């Protein structure tokens, strides 16, 4: 095996392993809170769906890319390729959709009482589960044709055009399919991206107004701790800004890949690494901002210390 391929395989392996550990830890945290009757938040439900979607993205994309980079390219048959690509497309769409829902929900919850969104604050938490399920169903329907345009590397049938993913092929049998499907996908993702940009700006504005109001009330003496709403908003704001930055960078690279007839090897690798960044890093952003996790770790540390003393 070439040293370059081995190094890229190790990078994919580290990224995938870190992402799987982070998302599994976050799911364990939610399970522990449920079993112990711990304090739950209204955003926990949507975060569970997001974490599950991120796990599926890493399992359906990160592991195959790692195996392909390490030299194993014929480990899937035709059915395996179709199933894997369908799961990846659906879970990727759910990950984007739940991030969008989370940002819109947080804007509603922190909006001032005189805002037009204030009347939705009592209703929004009750519909989070419904919107999460609808997000899964919608992405399952939108990607229903994905298996028809995916095949394994053993299939040598004539292709008008195909994209080589190292372990599977994405086939385009109809010339005009790409001109219809690609703009639709870009519009669908762009609409959700626009919502997230708008909600990010709204959250920054609300946080700025809240800070000015607190400073006016308390004078120069600042509160010892920020409110839970402020902490949650900052966490979601960091998550959304991180996603928007990655999406913009990923879209730019994909545009270059589409324009160039023979794109460079490193451009393809960079595109794959960036695509897996959000599901790998997002659980660590959420856990770092969640005070319940730090409290849980402190309790476990004190319990172990008492056990060994």
mmCIF file of C-alpha atoms in Angstrom:
data_model
loop_
_atom_site.group_PDB
_atom_site.id
_atom_site.type_symbol
_atom_site.label_atom_id
_atom_site.label_comp_id
_atom_site.label_asym_id
_atom_site.label_seq_id
_atom_site.Cartn_x
_atom_site.Cartn_y
_atom_site.Cartn_z
ATOM 1 C CA UNK A 1 0.000 0.000 0.000
ATOM 2 C CA UNK A 2 1.185 3.494 -0.864
ATOM 3 C CA UNK A 3 2.236 5.654 2.097
ATOM 4 C CA UNK A 4 -0.120 8.405 0.942
ATOM 5 C CA UNK A 5 -3.131 6.053 0.906
ATOM 6 C CA UNK A 6 -2.187 4.676 4.318
ATOM 7 C CA UNK A 7 -1.938 8.188 5.795
ATOM 8 C CA UNK A 8 -5.322 9.203 4.342
ATOM 9 C CA UNK A 9 -6.863 5.981 5.649
ATOM 10 C CA UNK A 10 -5.543 6.730 9.135
ATOM 11 C CA UNK A 11 -7.008 10.260 8.983
ATOM 12 C CA UNK A 12 -10.404 8.873 7.967
ATOM 13 C CA UNK A 13 -10.150 6.260 10.722
ATOM 14 C CA UNK A 14 -9.327 8.829 13.416
ATOM 15 C CA UNK A 15 -12.095 11.157 12.288
ATOM 16 C CA UNK A 16 -14.686 8.376 12.137
ATOM 17 C CA UNK A 17 -13.640 6.880 15.481
ATOM 18 C CA UNK A 18 -13.731 10.263 17.219
ATOM 19 C CA UNK A 19 -17.161 10.968 15.743
ATOM 20 C CA UNK A 20 -18.589 7.585 16.732
ATOM 21 C CA UNK A 21 -17.267 7.931 20.298
ATOM 22 C CA UNK A 22 -18.671 11.455 20.623
ATOM 23 C CA UNK A 23 -22.140 10.591 19.330
ATOM 24 C CA UNK A 24 -22.312 7.364 21.371
ATOM 25 C CA UNK A 25 -21.303 9.328 24.496
ATOM 26 C CA UNK A 26 -24.046 11.857 23.821
ATOM 27 C CA UNK A 27 -26.643 9.109 23.348
ATOM 28 C CA UNK A 28 -25.426 7.449 26.565
ATOM 29 C CA UNK A 29 -25.861 10.784 28.340
ATOM 30 C CA UNK A 30 -29.494 11.030 27.190
ATOM 31 C CA UNK A 31 -30.126 7.394 28.137
ATOM 32 C CA UNK A 32 -28.614 7.943 31.585
ATOM 33 C CA UNK A 33 -30.821 10.993 32.167
ATOM 34 C CA UNK A 34 -33.887 8.995 31.134
ATOM 35 C CA UNK A 35 -33.094 6.006 33.375
ATOM 36 C CA UNK A 36 -32.169 8.117 36.407
ATOM 37 C CA UNK A 37 -34.987 10.634 36.016
ATOM 38 C CA UNK A 38 -32.557 13.512 35.518
ATOM 39 C CA UNK A 39 -33.457 16.990 34.385
ATOM 40 C CA UNK A 40 -34.457 17.070 30.728
ATOM 41 C CA UNK A 41 -34.695 20.018 28.393
ATOM 42 C CA UNK A 42 -37.137 20.710 25.602
ATOM 43 C CA UNK A 43 -34.305 20.516 23.057
ATOM 44 C CA UNK A 44 -33.195 17.038 24.159
ATOM 45 C CA UNK A 45 -35.646 15.287 21.817
ATOM 46 C CA UNK A 46 -34.414 17.023 18.690
ATOM 47 C CA UNK A 47 -30.802 16.492 19.787
ATOM 48 C CA UNK A 48 -31.449 12.739 20.081
ATOM 49 C CA UNK A 49 -32.647 12.644 16.474
ATOM 50 C CA UNK A 50 -29.672 14.720 15.356
ATOM 51 C CA UNK A 51 -27.220 12.445 17.187
ATOM 52 C CA UNK A 52 -28.789 9.311 15.701
ATOM 53 C CA UNK A 53 -28.610 10.838 12.212
ATOM 54 C CA UNK A 54 -24.949 11.783 12.731
ATOM 55 C CA UNK A 55 -24.170 8.243 13.833
ATOM 56 C CA UNK A 56 -25.760 6.844 10.676
ATOM 57 C CA UNK A 57 -23.817 9.330 8.529
ATOM 58 C CA UNK A 58 -20.533 8.157 10.046
ATOM 59 C CA UNK A 59 -21.445 4.471 9.793
ATOM 60 C CA UNK A 60 -22.634 4.715 6.184
ATOM 61 C CA UNK A 61 -19.910 7.060 4.912
ATOM 62 C CA UNK A 62 -16.981 7.228 7.326
ATOM 63 C CA UNK A 63 -16.357 3.481 7.630
ATOM 64 C CA UNK A 64 -16.615 2.729 3.868
ATOM 65 C CA UNK A 65 -14.323 5.672 3.042
ATOM 66 C CA UNK A 66 -11.799 4.403 5.598
ATOM 67 C CA UNK A 67 -11.855 0.879 4.161
ATOM 68 C CA UNK A 68 -11.538 2.221 0.601
ATOM 69 C CA UNK A 69 -8.606 4.456 1.544
ATOM 70 C CA UNK A 70 -6.857 1.464 3.128
ATOM 71 C CA UNK A 71 -7.152 -0.509 -0.099
ATOM 72 C CA UNK A 72 -10.366 -2.530 0.324
ATOM 73 C CA UNK A 73 -12.628 -1.421 -2.539
ATOM 74 C CA UNK A 74 -14.712 -4.510 -3.360
ATOM 75 C CA UNK A 75 -16.380 -5.193 0.005
ATOM 76 C CA UNK A 76 -19.939 -4.278 -1.082
ATOM 77 C CA UNK A 77 -22.281 -5.923 -3.558
ATOM 78 C CA UNK A 78 -24.968 -4.093 -5.515
ATOM 79 C CA UNK A 79 -27.571 -4.300 -2.730
ATOM 80 C CA UNK A 80 -25.048 -3.130 -0.141
ATOM 81 C CA UNK A 81 -24.154 -0.064 -2.220
ATOM 82 C CA UNK A 82 -27.782 0.856 -2.745
ATOM 83 C CA UNK A 83 -28.643 0.444 0.936
ATOM 84 C CA UNK A 84 -25.552 2.291 2.164
ATOM 85 C CA UNK A 85 -26.048 5.293 -0.117
ATOM 86 C CA UNK A 86 -29.739 5.495 0.725
ATOM 87 C CA UNK A 87 -29.020 5.470 4.473
ATOM 88 C CA UNK A 88 -26.316 8.104 4.022
ATOM 89 C CA UNK A 89 -28.526 10.449 1.979
ATOM 90 C CA UNK A 90 -31.438 10.125 4.408
ATOM 91 C CA UNK A 91 -29.334 10.533 7.563
ATOM 92 C CA UNK A 92 -27.430 13.491 6.067
ATOM 93 C CA UNK A 93 -30.729 15.184 5.237
ATOM 94 C CA UNK A 94 -32.070 14.523 8.738
ATOM 95 C CA UNK A 95 -28.877 15.923 10.283
ATOM 96 C CA UNK A 96 -29.285 19.146 8.307
ATOM 97 C CA UNK A 97 -33.027 19.277 8.956
ATOM 98 C CA UNK A 98 -32.790 18.764 12.711
ATOM 99 C CA UNK A 99 -30.087 21.436 12.951
ATOM 100 C CA UNK A 100 -32.424 23.807 11.140
ATOM 101 C CA UNK A 101 -35.369 22.882 13.389
ATOM 102 C CA UNK A 102 -33.193 23.330 16.477
ATOM 103 C CA UNK A 103 -32.109 26.820 15.439
ATOM 104 C CA UNK A 104 -35.678 27.927 14.606
ATOM 105 C CA UNK A 105 -36.966 26.496 17.890
ATOM 106 C CA UNK A 106 -34.331 28.322 19.927
ATOM 107 C CA UNK A 107 -35.147 31.640 18.249
ATOM 108 C CA UNK A 108 -38.803 31.144 19.156
ATOM 109 C CA UNK A 109 -37.976 30.307 22.778
ATOM 110 C CA UNK A 110 -35.700 33.315 23.403
ATOM 111 C CA UNK A 111 -37.753 35.869 21.476
ATOM 112 C CA UNK A 112 -39.025 38.818 23.589
ATOM 113 C CA UNK A 113 -42.569 38.797 24.894
ATOM 114 C CA UNK A 114 -43.598 41.601 22.555
ATOM 115 C CA UNK A 115 -42.336 39.649 19.530
ATOM 116 C CA UNK A 116 -44.686 37.951 17.095
ATOM 117 C CA UNK A 117 -42.922 34.654 17.861
ATOM 118 C CA UNK A 118 -43.784 34.846 21.570
ATOM 119 C CA UNK A 119 -47.213 33.290 21.038
ATOM 120 C CA UNK A 120 -45.516 30.116 19.741
ATOM 121 C CA UNK A 121 -43.362 29.600 22.841
ATOM 122 C CA UNK A 122 -45.963 27.455 24.589
ATOM 123 C CA UNK A 123 -46.766 25.378 21.511
ATOM 124 C CA UNK A 124 -43.303 24.838 20.011
ATOM 125 C CA UNK A 125 -42.008 22.209 22.519
ATOM 126 C CA UNK A 126 -45.066 20.014 21.941
ATOM 127 C CA UNK A 127 -44.418 19.774 18.201
ATOM 128 C CA UNK A 128 -40.703 19.017 18.279
ATOM 129 C CA UNK A 129 -41.308 15.255 18.149
ATOM 130 C CA UNK A 130 -43.740 15.625 15.254
ATOM 131 C CA UNK A 131 -41.329 17.760 13.230
ATOM 132 C CA UNK A 132 -38.500 15.306 13.930
ATOM 133 C CA UNK A 133 -40.522 12.355 12.600
ATOM 134 C CA UNK A 134 -41.639 14.407 9.596
ATOM 135 C CA UNK A 135 -37.989 15.208 8.907
ATOM 136 C CA UNK A 136 -37.176 11.477 8.689
ATOM 137 C CA UNK A 137 -40.219 10.728 6.508
ATOM 138 C CA UNK A 138 -39.575 13.663 4.164
ATOM 139 C CA UNK A 139 -35.932 12.698 3.594
ATOM 140 C CA UNK A 140 -36.894 9.056 3.036
ATOM 141 C CA UNK A 141 -39.298 10.183 0.319
ATOM 142 C CA UNK A 142 -36.909 12.699 -1.263
ATOM 143 C CA UNK A 143 -34.149 10.091 -1.602
ATOM 144 C CA UNK A 144 -36.342 7.215 -2.745
ATOM 145 C CA UNK A 145 -34.661 7.159 -6.182
ATOM 146 C CA UNK A 146 -31.110 7.025 -4.798
ATOM 147 C CA UNK A 147 -30.846 3.180 -5.020
ATOM 148 C CA UNK A 148 -31.719 3.290 -8.742
ATOM 149 C CA UNK A 149 -28.642 5.434 -9.455
ATOM 150 C CA UNK A 150 -26.169 3.455 -7.343
ATOM 151 C CA UNK A 151 -24.326 0.270 -8.215
ATOM 152 C CA UNK A 152 -21.332 -1.727 -7.064
ATOM 153 C CA UNK A 153 -17.891 -1.800 -8.692
ATOM 154 C CA UNK A 154 -18.470 -5.321 -10.019
ATOM 155 C CA UNK A 155 -21.234 -4.113 -12.337
ATOM 156 C CA UNK A 156 -19.720 -3.394 -15.741
ATOM 157 C CA UNK A 157 -22.924 -2.372 -17.568
ATOM 158 C CA UNK A 158 -22.732 0.535 -19.977
ATOM 159 C CA UNK A 159 -23.015 3.908 -18.282
ATOM 160 C CA UNK A 160 -23.679 7.298 -19.813
ATOM 161 C CA UNK A 161 -21.883 8.905 -16.885
ATOM 162 C CA UNK A 162 -20.800 7.756 -13.451
ATOM 163 C CA UNK A 163 -19.090 9.049 -10.310
ATOM 164 C CA UNK A 164 -16.482 6.781 -8.765
ATOM 165 C CA UNK A 165 -16.697 6.689 -4.945
ATOM 166 C CA UNK A 166 -13.836 4.154 -4.702
ATOM 167 C CA UNK A 167 -16.155 1.421 -3.384
ATOM 168 C CA UNK A 168 -19.380 2.125 -5.344
ATOM 169 C CA UNK A 169 -20.567 3.989 -8.432
ATOM 170 C CA UNK A 170 -23.216 6.681 -8.720
ATOM 171 C CA UNK A 171 -24.695 6.192 -12.165
ATOM 172 C CA UNK A 172 -26.481 8.735 -14.348
ATOM 173 C CA UNK A 173 -28.394 6.894 -17.045
ATOM 174 C CA UNK A 174 -30.332 9.904 -18.318
ATOM 175 C CA UNK A 175 -28.498 12.970 -19.560
ATOM 176 C CA UNK A 176 -31.047 15.492 -18.240
ATOM 177 C CA UNK A 177 -31.389 13.905 -14.806
ATOM 178 C CA UNK A 178 -28.458 15.808 -13.353
ATOM 179 C CA UNK A 179 -29.766 19.180 -14.593
ATOM 180 C CA UNK A 180 -33.036 18.610 -12.709
ATOM 181 C CA UNK A 181 -31.903 16.775 -9.571
ATOM 182 C CA UNK A 182 -28.828 18.850 -8.666
ATOM 183 C CA UNK A 183 -30.637 22.246 -8.670
ATOM 184 C CA UNK A 184 -33.450 20.701 -6.620
ATOM 185 C CA UNK A 185 -31.012 19.403 -3.990
ATOM 186 C CA UNK A 186 -29.177 22.734 -3.917
ATOM 187 C CA UNK A 187 -32.459 24.621 -3.477
ATOM 188 C CA UNK A 188 -33.579 22.254 -0.715
ATOM 189 C CA UNK A 189 -30.292 22.578 1.180
ATOM 190 C CA UNK A 190 -30.022 26.288 0.399
ATOM 191 C CA UNK A 191 -33.463 26.978 1.852
ATOM 192 C CA UNK A 192 -32.519 25.304 5.117
ATOM 193 C CA UNK A 193 -29.169 27.089 5.090
ATOM 194 C CA UNK A 194 -30.963 30.413 4.644
ATOM 195 C CA UNK A 195 -33.192 29.641 7.620
ATOM 196 C CA UNK A 196 -30.161 28.856 9.758
ATOM 197 C CA UNK A 197 -28.391 32.067 8.722
ATOM 198 C CA UNK A 198 -31.514 34.070 9.596
ATOM 199 C CA UNK A 199 -31.935 32.351 12.958
ATOM 200 C CA UNK A 200 -28.239 32.835 13.753
ATOM 201 C CA UNK A 201 -28.557 36.563 13.126
ATOM 202 C CA UNK A 202 -31.713 36.678 15.238
ATOM 203 C CA UNK A 203 -30.033 34.847 18.113
ATOM 204 C CA UNK A 204 -27.057 37.225 18.046
ATOM 205 C CA UNK A 205 -29.459 40.193 18.108
ATOM 206 C CA UNK A 206 -31.501 38.774 20.986
ATOM 207 C CA UNK A 207 -28.378 37.947 23.001
ATOM 208 C CA UNK A 208 -27.040 41.457 22.455
ATOM 209 C CA UNK A 209 -30.314 43.027 23.601
ATOM 210 C CA UNK A 210 -30.458 40.709 26.605
ATOM 211 C CA UNK A 211 -26.909 41.635 27.593
ATOM 212 C CA UNK A 212 -27.725 45.339 27.352
ATOM 213 C CA UNK A 213 -30.859 44.838 29.445
ATOM 214 C CA UNK A 214 -28.955 42.937 32.141
ATOM 215 C CA UNK A 215 -26.232 45.580 32.185
ATOM 216 C CA UNK A 216 -28.863 48.309 32.564
ATOM 217 C CA UNK A 217 -30.563 46.494 35.473
ATOM 218 C CA UNK A 218 -27.450 45.425 37.385
ATOM 219 C CA UNK A 219 -25.232 48.331 36.450
ATOM 220 C CA UNK A 220 -21.562 47.406 36.391
ATOM 221 C CA UNK A 221 -22.129 44.295 38.530
ATOM 222 C CA UNK A 222 -22.585 41.350 36.205
ATOM 223 C CA UNK A 223 -24.408 38.159 37.282
ATOM 224 C CA UNK A 224 -22.115 35.364 38.439
ATOM 225 C CA UNK A 225 -23.600 32.871 35.972
ATOM 226 C CA UNK A 226 -25.400 33.295 32.657
ATOM 227 C CA UNK A 227 -28.968 31.994 32.485
ATOM 228 C CA UNK A 228 -29.601 28.459 31.127
ATOM 229 C CA UNK A 229 -31.395 29.994 28.138
ATOM 230 C CA UNK A 230 -28.344 32.102 27.301
ATOM 231 C CA UNK A 231 -26.011 29.105 27.615
ATOM 232 C CA UNK A 232 -28.241 26.926 25.423
ATOM 233 C CA UNK A 233 -28.569 29.696 22.831
ATOM 234 C CA UNK A 234 -24.800 30.186 22.641
ATOM 235 C CA UNK A 235 -24.299 26.435 22.233
ATOM 236 C CA UNK A 236 -26.832 26.232 19.403
ATOM 237 C CA UNK A 237 -25.412 29.384 17.822
ATOM 238 C CA UNK A 238 -21.906 27.872 17.767
ATOM 239 C CA UNK A 239 -23.323 24.640 16.307
ATOM 240 C CA UNK A 240 -25.265 26.422 13.567
ATOM 241 C CA UNK A 241 -22.374 28.740 12.635
ATOM 242 C CA UNK A 242 -20.057 25.730 12.475
ATOM 243 C CA UNK A 243 -22.489 23.930 10.178
ATOM 244 C CA UNK A 244 -23.027 26.941 7.902
ATOM 245 C CA UNK A 245 -19.258 27.423 7.538
ATOM 246 C CA UNK A 246 -18.710 23.762 6.660
ATOM 247 C CA UNK A 247 -21.653 23.715 4.245
ATOM 248 C CA UNK A 248 -20.363 26.804 2.434
ATOM 249 C CA UNK A 249 -16.860 25.344 2.170
ATOM 250 C CA UNK A 250 -18.179 21.951 1.085
ATOM 251 C CA UNK A 251 -20.428 23.491 -1.575
ATOM 252 C CA UNK A 252 -17.521 25.507 -2.967
ATOM 253 C CA UNK A 253 -15.351 22.390 -3.250
ATOM 254 C CA UNK A 254 -18.192 20.385 -4.827
ATOM 255 C CA UNK A 255 -18.641 23.155 -7.378
ATOM 256 C CA UNK A 256 -14.945 22.877 -8.249
ATOM 257 C CA UNK A 257 -15.280 19.101 -8.556
ATOM 258 C CA UNK A 258 -18.214 19.553 -10.944
ATOM 259 C CA UNK A 259 -16.473 22.180 -13.084
ATOM 260 C CA UNK A 260 -13.101 20.461 -13.498
ATOM 261 C CA UNK A 261 -13.069 17.461 -15.793
ATOM 262 C CA UNK A 262 -10.165 15.867 -13.936
ATOM 263 C CA UNK A 263 -10.109 17.278 -10.371
ATOM 264 C CA UNK A 264 -7.068 16.697 -8.216
ATOM 265 C CA UNK A 265 -6.845 13.792 -5.808
ATOM 266 C CA UNK A 266 -6.392 16.072 -2.787
ATOM 267 C CA UNK A 267 -9.489 18.091 -3.680
ATOM 268 C CA UNK A 268 -11.562 14.895 -3.567
ATOM 269 C CA UNK A 269 -10.043 13.856 -0.221
ATOM 270 C CA UNK A 270 -10.626 17.321 1.265
ATOM 271 C CA UNK A 271 -14.263 17.204 0.150
ATOM 272 C CA UNK A 272 -14.790 13.854 1.897
ATOM 273 C CA UNK A 273 -13.103 15.002 5.117
ATOM 274 C CA UNK A 274 -15.151 18.206 5.293
ATOM 275 C CA UNK A 275 -18.378 16.265 4.677
ATOM 276 C CA UNK A 276 -17.704 14.176 7.811
ATOM 277 C CA UNK A 277 -16.596 17.088 10.018
ATOM 278 C CA UNK A 278 -20.027 18.150 11.297
ATOM 279 C CA UNK A 279 -21.241 14.703 12.468
ATOM 280 C CA UNK A 280 -17.807 14.108 14.047
ATOM 281 C CA UNK A 281 -17.371 17.438 15.881
ATOM 282 C CA UNK A 282 -20.966 18.466 16.720
ATOM 283 C CA UNK A 283 -21.401 16.089 19.723
ATOM 284 C CA UNK A 284 -18.319 17.577 21.393
ATOM 285 C CA UNK A 285 -19.694 21.104 20.905
ATOM 286 C CA UNK A 286 -22.968 20.069 22.529
ATOM 287 C CA UNK A 287 -21.342 18.189 25.411
ATOM 288 C CA UNK A 288 -18.942 21.031 26.158
ATOM 289 C CA UNK A 289 -21.825 23.478 26.608
ATOM 290 C CA UNK A 290 -24.097 21.107 28.575
ATOM 291 C CA UNK A 291 -23.638 21.687 32.304
ATOM 292 C CA UNK A 292 -25.482 18.446 33.099
ATOM 293 C CA UNK A 293 -22.660 16.415 31.552
ATOM 294 C CA UNK A 294 -19.984 18.160 33.626
ATOM 295 C CA UNK A 295 -22.119 17.606 36.744
ATOM 296 C CA UNK A 296 -22.477 13.925 35.841
ATOM 297 C CA UNK A 297 -18.706 13.556 35.397
ATOM 298 C CA UNK A 298 -18.102 15.281 38.741
ATOM 299 C CA UNK A 299 -20.570 12.972 40.497
ATOM 300 C CA UNK A 300 -18.981 9.874 38.936
ATOM 301 C CA UNK A 301 -15.506 11.094 39.922
ATOM 302 C CA UNK A 302 -16.529 11.688 43.537
ATOM 303 C CA UNK A 303 -18.276 8.322 43.694
ATOM 304 C CA UNK A 304 -15.186 6.504 42.355
ATOM 305 C CA UNK A 305 -12.953 8.450 44.707
ATOM 306 C CA UNK A 306 -15.097 7.421 47.657
ATOM 307 C CA UNK A 307 -15.088 3.822 46.473
ATOM 308 C CA UNK A 308 -11.294 3.572 46.248
ATOM 309 C CA UNK A 309 -10.547 5.561 49.425
#
